[in-house]
Amino acid sequence: MNYEFRVHGRCSPQLRQAVGEFSEVRVVPAPPETIIYGAVSDQAQLHGLLLLLEDFGLQIVSVHRIPELPRTEAGDD
């Protein structure tokens, strides 16, 4: 399943590294938010990613299931 996570603010390099451990994750700055796209294999991984975002002190704005991950564009991380 593919998800779009929107968080308020910018992601630190430490968070970018931590979310990179999840498969197929992409972090896209969209001031004043950051969008994190990711493929999530099951509910446990989804909850783990949500907890990780909260552990880094980020305010989760929204979480949406999406049909497919967007293609990488120039400037995306």
GROMACS .gro file of C-alpha atoms in nm:
model
   77
    1MET     CA    1   0.000   0.000   0.000
    2ASN     CA    2   0.122   0.348  -0.082
    3TYR     CA    3   0.079   0.646   0.147
    4GLU     CA    4   0.127   1.021   0.150
    5PHE     CA    5   0.219   1.167   0.490
    6ARG     CA    6   0.210   1.544   0.536
    7VAL     CA    7   0.392   1.689   0.834
    8HIS     CA    8   0.425   2.049   0.948
    9GLY     CA    9   0.773   2.191   0.907
   10ARG     CA   10   1.095   2.063   0.761
   11CYS     CA   11   1.255   1.725   0.813
   12SER     CA   12   1.599   1.704   0.971
   13PRO     CA   13   1.879   1.501   0.809
   14GLN     CA   14   1.840   1.251   1.096
   15LEU     CA   15   1.472   1.200   1.014
   16ARG     CA   16   1.549   1.166   0.643
   17GLN     CA   17   1.796   0.891   0.728
   18ALA     CA   18   1.551   0.720   0.965
   19VAL     CA   19   1.260   0.716   0.717
   20GLY     CA   20   1.499   0.596   0.449
   21GLU     CA   21   1.511   0.264   0.634
   22PHE     CA   22   1.152   0.205   0.525
   23SER     CA   23   1.119   0.071   0.172
   24GLU     CA   24   1.046   0.312  -0.112
   25VAL     CA   25   1.029   0.634   0.089
   26ARG     CA   26   1.068   0.981  -0.059
   27VAL     CA   27   1.079   1.312   0.128
   28VAL     CA   28   0.962   1.621  -0.062
   29PRO     CA   29   0.979   1.973   0.085
   30ALA     CA   30   0.653   2.166   0.026
   31PRO     CA   31   0.683   2.467   0.261
   32PRO     CA   32   0.542   2.510   0.519
   33GLU     CA   33   0.500   2.130   0.514
   34THR     CA   34   0.700   1.828   0.413
   35ILE     CA   35   0.544   1.544   0.217
   36ILE     CA   36   0.668   1.192   0.274
   37TYR     CA   37   0.565   0.931   0.019
   38GLY     CA   38   0.614   0.567   0.104
   39ALA     CA   39   0.525   0.210   0.034
   40VAL     CA   40   0.403   0.043   0.353
   41SER     CA   41   0.381  -0.335   0.368
   42ASP     CA   42   0.141  -0.375   0.662
   43GLN     CA   43  -0.032  -0.206   0.958
   44ALA     CA   44   0.268  -0.261   1.186
   45GLN     CA   45   0.498  -0.075   0.946
   46LEU     CA   46   0.241   0.205   0.909
   47HIS     CA   47   0.219   0.249   1.286
   48GLY     CA   48   0.598   0.235   1.313
   49LEU     CA   49   0.636   0.516   1.061
   50LEU     CA   50   0.373   0.728   1.237
   51LEU     CA   51   0.549   0.675   1.572
   52LEU     CA   52   0.882   0.765   1.416
   53LEU     CA   53   0.741   1.095   1.287
   54GLU     CA   54   0.597   1.171   1.631
   55ASP     CA   55   0.926   1.076   1.802
   56PHE     CA   56   1.098   1.342   1.592
   57GLY     CA   57   0.847   1.596   1.721
   58LEU     CA   58   0.669   1.646   1.390
   59GLN     CA   59   0.303   1.741   1.378
   60ILE     CA   60   0.126   1.504   1.139
   61VAL     CA   61  -0.109   1.710   0.923
   62SER     CA   62  -0.260   1.426   0.719
   63VAL     CA   63  -0.215   1.066   0.610
   64HIS     CA   64  -0.370   0.941   0.287
   65ARG     CA   65  -0.357   0.612   0.106
   66ILE     CA   66  -0.271   0.675  -0.259
   67PRO     CA   67  -0.299   0.443  -0.562
   68GLU     CA   68   0.068   0.476  -0.661
   69LEU     CA   69   0.381   0.658  -0.558
   70PRO     CA   70   0.455   0.969  -0.764
   71ARG     CA   71   0.752   0.958  -0.993
   72THR     CA   72   1.074   1.122  -0.877
   73GLU     CA   73   1.125   1.474  -1.005
   74ALA     CA   74   1.437   1.689  -1.010
   75GLY     CA   75   1.492   1.847  -0.670
   76ASP     CA   76   1.319   1.570  -0.473
   77ASP     CA   77   1.514   1.383  -0.209
   0.00000   0.00000   0.00000
